PDB file of C-alpha atoms in Angstrom:
ATOM      1  CA  LEU A   1     -18.619 -11.102  -8.274  1.00  0.00           C
ATOM      2  CA  ALA A   2     -15.151 -11.099  -7.151  1.00  0.00           C
ATOM      3  CA  THR A   3     -13.844 -14.502  -7.895  1.00  0.00           C
ATOM      4  CA  GLY A   4     -10.569 -15.578  -9.466  1.00  0.00           C
ATOM      5  CA  PRO A   5      -7.458 -17.246  -8.931  1.00  0.00           C
ATOM      6  CA  ARG A   6      -6.022 -16.283  -5.945  1.00  0.00           C
ATOM      7  CA  GLN A   7      -2.946 -16.986  -3.001  1.00  0.00           C
ATOM      8  CA  SER A   8      -3.579 -20.561  -1.753  1.00  0.00           C
ATOM      9  CA  ASN A   9      -2.731 -19.546   1.815  1.00  0.00           C
ATOM     10  CA  SER A  10      -4.487 -17.459   4.495  1.00  0.00           C
ATOM     11  CA  ILE A  11      -2.072 -14.303   4.498  1.00  0.00           C
ATOM     12  CA  PHE A  12      -3.961 -11.153   4.199  1.00  0.00           C
ATOM     13  CA  TYR A  13      -2.663  -7.467   4.068  1.00  0.00           C
ATOM     14  CA  GLU A  14      -4.506  -4.626   6.129  1.00  0.00           C
ATOM     15  CA  ILE A  15      -4.084  -1.274   4.305  1.00  0.00           C
ATOM     16  CA  ARG A  16      -4.432   1.554   6.816  1.00  0.00           C
ATOM     17  CA  THR A  17      -4.937   5.465   5.370  1.00  0.00           C
ATOM     18  CA  TYR A  18      -5.028   7.878   8.156  1.00  0.00           C
ATOM     19  CA  ASP A  19      -5.623  12.067   6.971  1.00  0.00           C
ATOM     20  CA  ILE A  20      -3.872  13.925   9.195  1.00  0.00           C
ATOM     21  CA  LYS A  21      -4.844  17.200  10.126  1.00  0.00           C
ATOM     22  CA  PRO A  22      -2.144  19.957   8.028  1.00  0.00           C
ATOM     23  CA  SER A  23      -1.088  21.436  11.264  1.00  0.00           C
ATOM     24  CA  LYS A  24      -0.401  18.336  13.050  1.00  0.00           C
ATOM     25  CA  MET A  25       1.558  16.040  10.408  1.00  0.00           C
ATOM     26  CA  LYS A  26       4.715  17.158  12.227  1.00  0.00           C
ATOM     27  CA  ASP A  27       3.678  15.839  15.537  1.00  0.00           C
ATOM     28  CA  PHE A  28       1.739  13.260  14.053  1.00  0.00           C
ATOM     29  CA  VAL A  29       5.183  11.545  12.423  1.00  0.00           C
ATOM     30  CA  GLU A  30       7.315  12.591  15.416  1.00  0.00           C
ATOM     31  CA  MET A  31       5.062  10.524  17.182  1.00  0.00           C
ATOM     32  CA  VAL A  32       5.418   7.637  15.049  1.00  0.00           C
ATOM     33  CA  ASN A  33       9.386   7.406  14.992  1.00  0.00           C
ATOM     34  CA  LYS A  34       9.370   7.483  18.839  1.00  0.00           C
ATOM     35  CA  TYR A  35       6.268   4.771  19.539  1.00  0.00           C
ATOM     36  CA  PHE A  36       5.726   3.249  16.785  1.00  0.00           C
ATOM     37  CA  HIS A  37       7.797   0.031  17.988  1.00  0.00           C
ATOM     38  CA  LEU A  38       5.076  -0.412  20.042  1.00  0.00           C
ATOM     39  CA  ARG A  39       2.778  -1.125  17.383  1.00  0.00           C
ATOM     40  CA  THR A  40       5.030  -3.434  15.588  1.00  0.00           C
ATOM     41  CA  ALA A  41       5.921  -5.522  18.683  1.00  0.00           C
ATOM     42  CA  HIS A  42       2.100  -6.779  17.834  1.00  0.00           C
ATOM     43  CA  SER A  43       2.360  -7.633  14.399  1.00  0.00           C
ATOM     44  CA  GLU A  44       4.427  -7.469  11.381  1.00  0.00           C
ATOM     45  CA  LEU A  45       4.766  -3.982   9.624  1.00  0.00           C
ATOM     46  CA  VAL A  46       5.056  -4.129   5.738  1.00  0.00           C
ATOM     47  CA  GLY A  47       5.570  -0.200   5.332  1.00  0.00           C
ATOM     48  CA  LEU A  48       4.861   2.997   6.354  1.00  0.00           C
ATOM     49  CA  TRP A  49       4.950   6.295   4.145  1.00  0.00           C
ATOM     50  CA  SER A  50       3.784   9.589   4.252  1.00  0.00           C
ATOM     51  CA  ALA A  51       2.318  11.239   0.892  1.00  0.00           C
ATOM     52  CA  GLU A  52       4.602  13.795  -1.071  1.00  0.00           C
ATOM     53  CA  LEU A  53       2.709  14.241  -4.387  1.00  0.00           C
ATOM     54  CA  GLY A  54      -0.697  13.108  -5.217  1.00  0.00           C
ATOM     55  CA  ALA A  55      -2.090  14.015  -1.723  1.00  0.00           C
ATOM     56  CA  MET A  56      -1.105  15.509   1.207  1.00  0.00           C
ATOM     57  CA  ASN A  57      -1.052  15.464   4.915  1.00  0.00           C
ATOM     58  CA  LYS A  58      -1.828  11.345   4.377  1.00  0.00           C
ATOM     59  CA  VAL A  59       0.056   8.847   6.114  1.00  0.00           C
ATOM     60  CA  VAL A  60      -0.169   5.077   4.332  1.00  0.00           C
ATOM     61  CA  HIS A  61       0.665   1.593   7.000  1.00  0.00           C
ATOM     62  CA  VAL A  62       0.268  -2.140   5.843  1.00  0.00           C
ATOM     63  CA  TRP A  63      -0.116  -4.539   8.265  1.00  0.00           C
ATOM     64  CA  LYS A  64       0.477  -8.460   7.429  1.00  0.00           C
ATOM     65  CA  TYR A  65      -1.309 -10.934   8.810  1.00  0.00           C
ATOM     66  CA  ASP A  66      -1.953 -14.906   9.143  1.00  0.00           C
ATOM     67  CA  ASP A  67      -4.859 -15.070   8.747  1.00  0.00           C
ATOM     68  CA  PHE A  68      -8.082 -13.473  10.668  1.00  0.00           C
ATOM     69  CA  ALA A  69      -7.916 -14.941  13.998  1.00  0.00           C
ATOM     70  CA  GLN A  70      -3.972 -13.756  14.394  1.00  0.00           C
ATOM     71  CA  ARG A  71      -5.363  -9.638  13.551  1.00  0.00           C
ATOM     72  CA  THR A  72      -8.347 -10.371  16.556  1.00  0.00           C
ATOM     73  CA  ALA A  73      -6.322 -11.333  18.685  1.00  0.00           C
ATOM     74  CA  VAL A  74      -3.191  -8.654  17.773  1.00  0.00           C
ATOM     75  CA  ARG A  75      -6.178  -5.869  18.168  1.00  0.00           C
ATOM     76  CA  HIS A  76      -7.410  -7.487  21.358  1.00  0.00           C
ATOM     77  CA  ALA A  77      -3.698  -6.990  22.834  1.00  0.00           C
ATOM     78  CA  LEU A  78      -3.387  -3.428  21.492  1.00  0.00           C
ATOM     79  CA  ALA A  79      -6.511  -2.276  23.492  1.00  0.00           C
ATOM     80  CA  ASN A  80      -5.167  -3.651  26.427  1.00  0.00           C
ATOM     81  CA  ASP A  81      -1.867  -2.249  25.860  1.00  0.00           C
ATOM     82  CA  LYS A  82      -1.108   0.405  28.397  1.00  0.00           C
ATOM     83  CA  ASP A  83       2.141   1.618  26.799  1.00  0.00           C
ATOM     84  CA  TRP A  84       0.223   2.065  23.372  1.00  0.00           C
ATOM     85  CA  GLN A  85      -2.867   3.075  24.147  1.00  0.00           C
ATOM     86  CA  GLY A  86      -1.268   5.955  27.062  1.00  0.00           C
ATOM     87  CA  LYS A  87       2.036   6.915  24.903  1.00  0.00           C
ATOM     88  CA  PHE A  88       0.741   6.469  21.521  1.00  0.00           C
ATOM     89  CA  ILE A  89      -3.069   6.457  20.785  1.00  0.00           C
ATOM     90  CA  SER A  90      -4.696   8.618  23.128  1.00  0.00           C
ATOM     91  CA  ALA A  91      -2.053  11.201  21.878  1.00  0.00           C
ATOM     92  CA  ALA A  92      -2.034  10.904  18.371  1.00  0.00           C
ATOM     93  CA  LEU A  93      -6.261  10.818  17.795  1.00  0.00           C
ATOM     94  CA  PRO A  94      -6.929  14.467  18.106  1.00  0.00           C
ATOM     95  CA  LEU A  95      -3.992  14.971  15.074  1.00  0.00           C
ATOM     96  CA  ILE A  96      -6.297  12.471  12.903  1.00  0.00           C
ATOM     97  CA  GLU A  97      -9.129  13.937  10.424  1.00  0.00           C
ATOM     98  CA  LYS A  98     -10.231  10.436   9.021  1.00  0.00           C
ATOM     99  CA  GLN A  99      -9.129   6.791   9.006  1.00  0.00           C
ATOM    100  CA  HIS A 100      -9.573   4.532   6.447  1.00  0.00           C
ATOM    101  CA  ASN A 101      -8.933   0.901   6.332  1.00  0.00           C
ATOM    102  CA  GLU A 102      -9.066  -2.432   3.734  1.00  0.00           C
ATOM    103  CA  VAL A 103      -8.258  -6.003   3.632  1.00  0.00           C
ATOM    104  CA  ALA A 104      -6.389  -7.190   0.554  1.00  0.00           C
ATOM    105  CA  TYR A 105      -4.571 -10.061  -0.962  1.00  0.00           C
ATOM    106  CA  MET A 106      -1.606 -10.366  -2.710  1.00  0.00           C
ATOM    107  CA  VAL A 107      -2.603 -11.480  -6.137  1.00  0.00           C
ATOM    108  CA  PRO A 108      -1.096 -15.128  -6.720  1.00  0.00           C
ATOM    109  CA  TRP A 109       1.017 -14.582  -9.526  1.00  0.00           C
ATOM    110  CA  CYS A 110       2.954 -12.006  -7.208  1.00  0.00           C
ATOM    111  CA  GLU A 111       5.143 -12.013  -4.175  1.00  0.00           C
ATOM    112  CA  LEU A 112       6.152  -8.960  -2.198  1.00  0.00           C
ATOM    113  CA  GLY A 113       9.410  -7.664  -3.053  1.00  0.00           C
ATOM    114  CA  LYS A 114      12.212  -5.368  -1.493  1.00  0.00           C
ATOM    115  CA  PRO A 115      13.738  -2.164  -3.080  1.00  0.00           C
ATOM    116  CA  PRO A 116      17.195  -2.869  -4.386  1.00  0.00           C
ATOM    117  CA  LYS A 117      18.847  -0.269  -1.314  1.00  0.00           C
ATOM    118  CA  GLU A 118      17.070   2.227   1.108  1.00  0.00           C
ATOM    119  CA  GLY A 119      17.083   6.014  -0.019  1.00  0.00           C
ATOM    120  CA  GLY A 120      13.873   5.915  -3.108  1.00  0.00           C
ATOM    121  CA  VAL A 121      10.538   7.087  -3.305  1.00  0.00           C
ATOM    122  CA  TYR A 122       7.227   4.819  -3.639  1.00  0.00           C
ATOM    123  CA  GLU A 123       4.707   5.257  -6.184  1.00  0.00           C
ATOM    124  CA  TRP A 124       1.329   3.561  -5.006  1.00  0.00           C
ATOM    125  CA  VAL A 125      -0.831   3.378  -8.070  1.00  0.00           C
ATOM    126  CA  THR A 126      -4.530   2.145  -7.085  1.00  0.00           C
ATOM    127  CA  PHE A 127      -6.668   0.806  -9.914  1.00  0.00           C
ATOM    128  CA  GLN A 128     -10.626   0.876  -9.827  1.00  0.00           C
ATOM    129  CA  MET A 129     -11.209  -2.435 -12.195  1.00  0.00           C
ATOM    130  CA  LYS A 130     -14.914  -3.040 -13.159  1.00  0.00           C
ATOM    131  CA  PRO A 131     -16.782  -5.708 -11.434  1.00  0.00           C
ATOM    132  CA  GLY A 132     -16.006  -9.170 -12.303  1.00  0.00           C
ATOM    133  CA  GLY A 133     -12.434  -9.427 -10.389  1.00  0.00           C
ATOM    134  CA  PRO A 134      -9.735 -11.355 -11.038  1.00  0.00           C
ATOM    135  CA  ALA A 135     -11.470 -13.562 -13.361  1.00  0.00           C
ATOM    136  CA  LEU A 136     -12.346 -11.148 -15.579  1.00  0.00           C
ATOM    137  CA  TRP A 137      -9.794  -8.640 -15.625  1.00  0.00           C
ATOM    138  CA  GLY A 138      -6.488 -10.499 -13.969  1.00  0.00           C
ATOM    139  CA  GLU A 139      -5.047 -11.712 -17.132  1.00  0.00           C
ATOM    140  CA  ALA A 140      -4.894  -8.430 -19.001  1.00  0.00           C
ATOM    141  CA  PHE A 141      -4.312  -6.636 -15.880  1.00  0.00           C
ATOM    142  CA  GLN A 142      -0.879  -9.219 -15.605  1.00  0.00           C
ATOM    143  CA  ALA A 143       0.376  -8.823 -18.616  1.00  0.00           C
ATOM    144  CA  ALA A 144       0.455  -5.075 -18.450  1.00  0.00           C
ATOM    145  CA  ILE A 145       2.171  -5.333 -15.397  1.00  0.00           C
ATOM    146  CA  ASN A 146       4.428  -7.833 -16.606  1.00  0.00           C
ATOM    147  CA  THR A 147       5.596  -5.698 -19.570  1.00  0.00           C
ATOM    148  CA  HIS A 148       6.047  -2.873 -17.268  1.00  0.00           C
ATOM    149  CA  ILE A 149       8.829  -5.324 -14.878  1.00  0.00           C
ATOM    150  CA  SER A 150      10.174  -6.886 -18.195  1.00  0.00           C
ATOM    151  CA  ALA A 151      10.894  -3.304 -19.304  1.00  0.00           C
ATOM    152  CA  GLY A 152      12.947  -2.619 -16.057  1.00  0.00           C
ATOM    153  CA  TYR A 153      11.652   1.237 -15.928  1.00  0.00           C
ATOM    154  CA  SER A 154      11.087   1.125 -12.131  1.00  0.00           C
ATOM    155  CA  LYS A 155      10.666  -2.314  -9.244  1.00  0.00           C
ATOM    156  CA  LEU A 156       7.785  -3.718  -8.234  1.00  0.00           C
ATOM    157  CA  ILE A 157       7.218  -4.416  -4.765  1.00  0.00           C
ATOM    158  CA  GLY A 158       3.726  -5.649  -4.665  1.00  0.00           C
ATOM    159  CA  ILE A 159      -0.141  -6.100  -5.812  1.00  0.00           C
ATOM    160  CA  PHE A 160      -2.810  -6.284  -3.570  1.00  0.00           C
ATOM    161  CA  HIS A 161      -6.738  -6.730  -4.600  1.00  0.00           C
ATOM    162  CA  THR A 162      -9.064  -6.006  -1.749  1.00  0.00           C
ATOM    163  CA  GLU A 163     -11.537  -8.419   0.339  1.00  0.00           C
ATOM    164  CA  TYR A 164     -13.029  -5.949   2.303  1.00  0.00           C
ATOM    165  CA  GLY A 165     -13.388  -2.062   0.970  1.00  0.00           C
ATOM    166  CA  LEU A 166     -14.385  -0.811  -2.078  1.00  0.00           C
ATOM    167  CA  LEU A 167     -14.198  -4.150  -4.122  1.00  0.00           C
ATOM    168  CA  ASN A 168     -11.996  -4.380  -7.272  1.00  0.00           C
ATOM    169  CA  THR A 169      -9.502  -2.183  -6.435  1.00  0.00           C
ATOM    170  CA  VAL A 170      -6.187  -3.507  -7.083  1.00  0.00           C
ATOM    171  CA  HIS A 171      -2.986  -1.100  -5.320  1.00  0.00           C
ATOM    172  CA  VAL A 172       0.245  -1.478  -7.282  1.00  0.00           C
ATOM    173  CA  ILE A 173       3.496  -0.061  -5.147  1.00  0.00           C
ATOM    174  CA  TRP A 174       6.526   0.395  -7.204  1.00  0.00           C
ATOM    175  CA  TRP A 175       9.809   2.057  -6.169  1.00  0.00           C
ATOM    176  CA  ASN A 176      12.450   4.221  -7.894  1.00  0.00           C
ATOM    177  CA  GLU A 177      15.998   5.816  -6.680  1.00  0.00           C
ATOM    178  CA  ASN A 178      14.051   9.272  -7.200  1.00  0.00           C
ATOM    179  CA  PRO A 179      11.298  11.514  -8.326  1.00  0.00           C
ATOM    180  CA  ASP A 180      13.430  11.980 -11.943  1.00  0.00           C
ATOM    181  CA  HIS A 181      14.035   8.651 -12.300  1.00  0.00           C
ATOM    182  CA  ARG A 182      10.419   7.833 -12.040  1.00  0.00           C
ATOM    183  CA  ALA A 183       9.364  10.410 -14.796  1.00  0.00           C
ATOM    184  CA  ALA A 184      11.993   9.443 -16.787  1.00  0.00           C
ATOM    185  CA  GLY A 185      11.101   6.065 -16.541  1.00  0.00           C
ATOM    186  CA  ARG A 186       7.066   7.095 -17.338  1.00  0.00           C
ATOM    187  CA  HIS A 187       8.546   9.015 -20.003  1.00  0.00           C
ATOM    188  CA  SER A 188      10.298   5.939 -21.829  1.00  0.00           C
ATOM    189  CA  ALA A 189       7.185   3.403 -21.024  1.00  0.00           C
ATOM    190  CA  HIS A 190       5.183   5.840 -22.868  1.00  0.00           C
ATOM    191  CA  GLU A 191       7.255   5.303 -25.952  1.00  0.00           C
ATOM    192  CA  ASP A 192       7.712   1.526 -25.479  1.00  0.00           C
ATOM    193  CA  ALA A 193       5.010  -0.236 -28.327  1.00  0.00           C
ATOM    194  CA  ARG A 194       5.299  -3.187 -25.485  1.00  0.00           C
ATOM    195  CA  VAL A 195       3.710  -1.103 -22.779  1.00  0.00           C
ATOM    196  CA  VAL A 196       1.580   0.617 -24.894  1.00  0.00           C
ATOM    197  CA  ALA A 197       0.003  -2.687 -26.527  1.00  0.00           C
ATOM    198  CA  ALA A 198      -0.465  -3.922 -23.033  1.00  0.00           C
ATOM    199  CA  VAL A 199      -2.070  -1.120 -21.215  1.00  0.00           C
ATOM    200  CA  ARG A 200      -4.446  -0.651 -24.041  1.00  0.00           C
ATOM    201  CA  ASP A 201      -5.610  -4.193 -23.590  1.00  0.00           C
ATOM    202  CA  SER A 202      -5.777  -3.758 -19.434  1.00  0.00           C
ATOM    203  CA  VAL A 203      -7.494  -0.371 -19.632  1.00  0.00           C
ATOM    204  CA  ARG A 204     -10.698  -2.432 -21.125  1.00  0.00           C
ATOM    205  CA  PHE A 205     -11.120  -3.350 -17.962  1.00  0.00           C
ATOM    206  CA  LEU A 206     -10.712  -0.138 -15.868  1.00  0.00           C
ATOM    207  CA  ASP A 207     -12.736   2.210 -14.451  1.00  0.00           C
ATOM    208  CA  SER A 208     -10.230   4.744 -12.771  1.00  0.00           C
ATOM    209  CA  GLN A 209      -7.046   5.283 -11.179  1.00  0.00           C
ATOM    210  CA  GLU A 210      -5.110   7.369  -9.014  1.00  0.00           C
ATOM    211  CA  ASN A 211      -1.423   7.617  -7.572  1.00  0.00           C
ATOM    212  CA  MET A 212       0.746   8.935  -4.775  1.00  0.00           C
ATOM    213  CA  LEU A 213       4.359   9.340  -4.420  1.00  0.00           C
ATOM    214  CA  LEU A 214       5.078   8.178  -1.046  1.00  0.00           C
ATOM    215  CA  ILE A 215       8.473   8.652   1.204  1.00  0.00           C
ATOM    216  CA  PRO A 216       8.988   6.302   3.978  1.00  0.00           C
ATOM    217  CA  LEU A 217       8.907   6.792   7.582  1.00  0.00           C
ATOM    218  CA  PRO A 218      12.556   5.965   9.301  1.00  0.00           C
ATOM    219  CA  CYS A 219      10.442   3.370  11.270  1.00  0.00           C
ATOM    220  CA  SER A 220       8.986   1.940   7.998  1.00  0.00           C
ATOM    221  CA  PRO A 221      10.950  -1.833   7.016  1.00  0.00           C
ATOM    222  CA  LEU A 222      10.446  -0.707   3.342  1.00  0.00           C
ATOM    223  CA  LYS A 223      12.657   2.097   2.908  1.00  0.00           C
TER     224      LYS A 223
END
């Protein structure tokens, strides 16, 4: 059922979420900052964040692949990379409580963006849309997003919809200078008739939504 307009190329993004043992979060972050260059030598990292609000002891990272053949080759190479396995994986696995991954495409009307400067915070918003895919909810959802963009309350980084994982899930990443800037933008959006009208139309297709405030790790390309 998840059919409708999508990008014309084979590029996809793997979204990996790790729940870290509460007492081990500091250790895990230190290991990532020390050894993650071994992982990024194999494929492109889009961003790597830790959750500050909306979740605890959670790390989210997004990887870009040209196609599934590239991902297969990368996973094979990682399994045989003695430095990566020995210095990071063997030490990191005991610190992780749970791992989850999704494969997602960028929606065809969005390009991956960058923040205007370093040092901000990211809001990761997950929408669970009704079954039917972008052919059903895509137009109304796009209108709601574009209204937020035109209002200028925050900077859009990217929009992804799932191909593997829970279908009809849409992840939207926004950037703000700081949490207070984000709070002020939300307050203004709630009083903006344009935004209210567009959102009211889009929520007809919405089952649920949740969000996290994320802080980029030092090794994250998106900072």
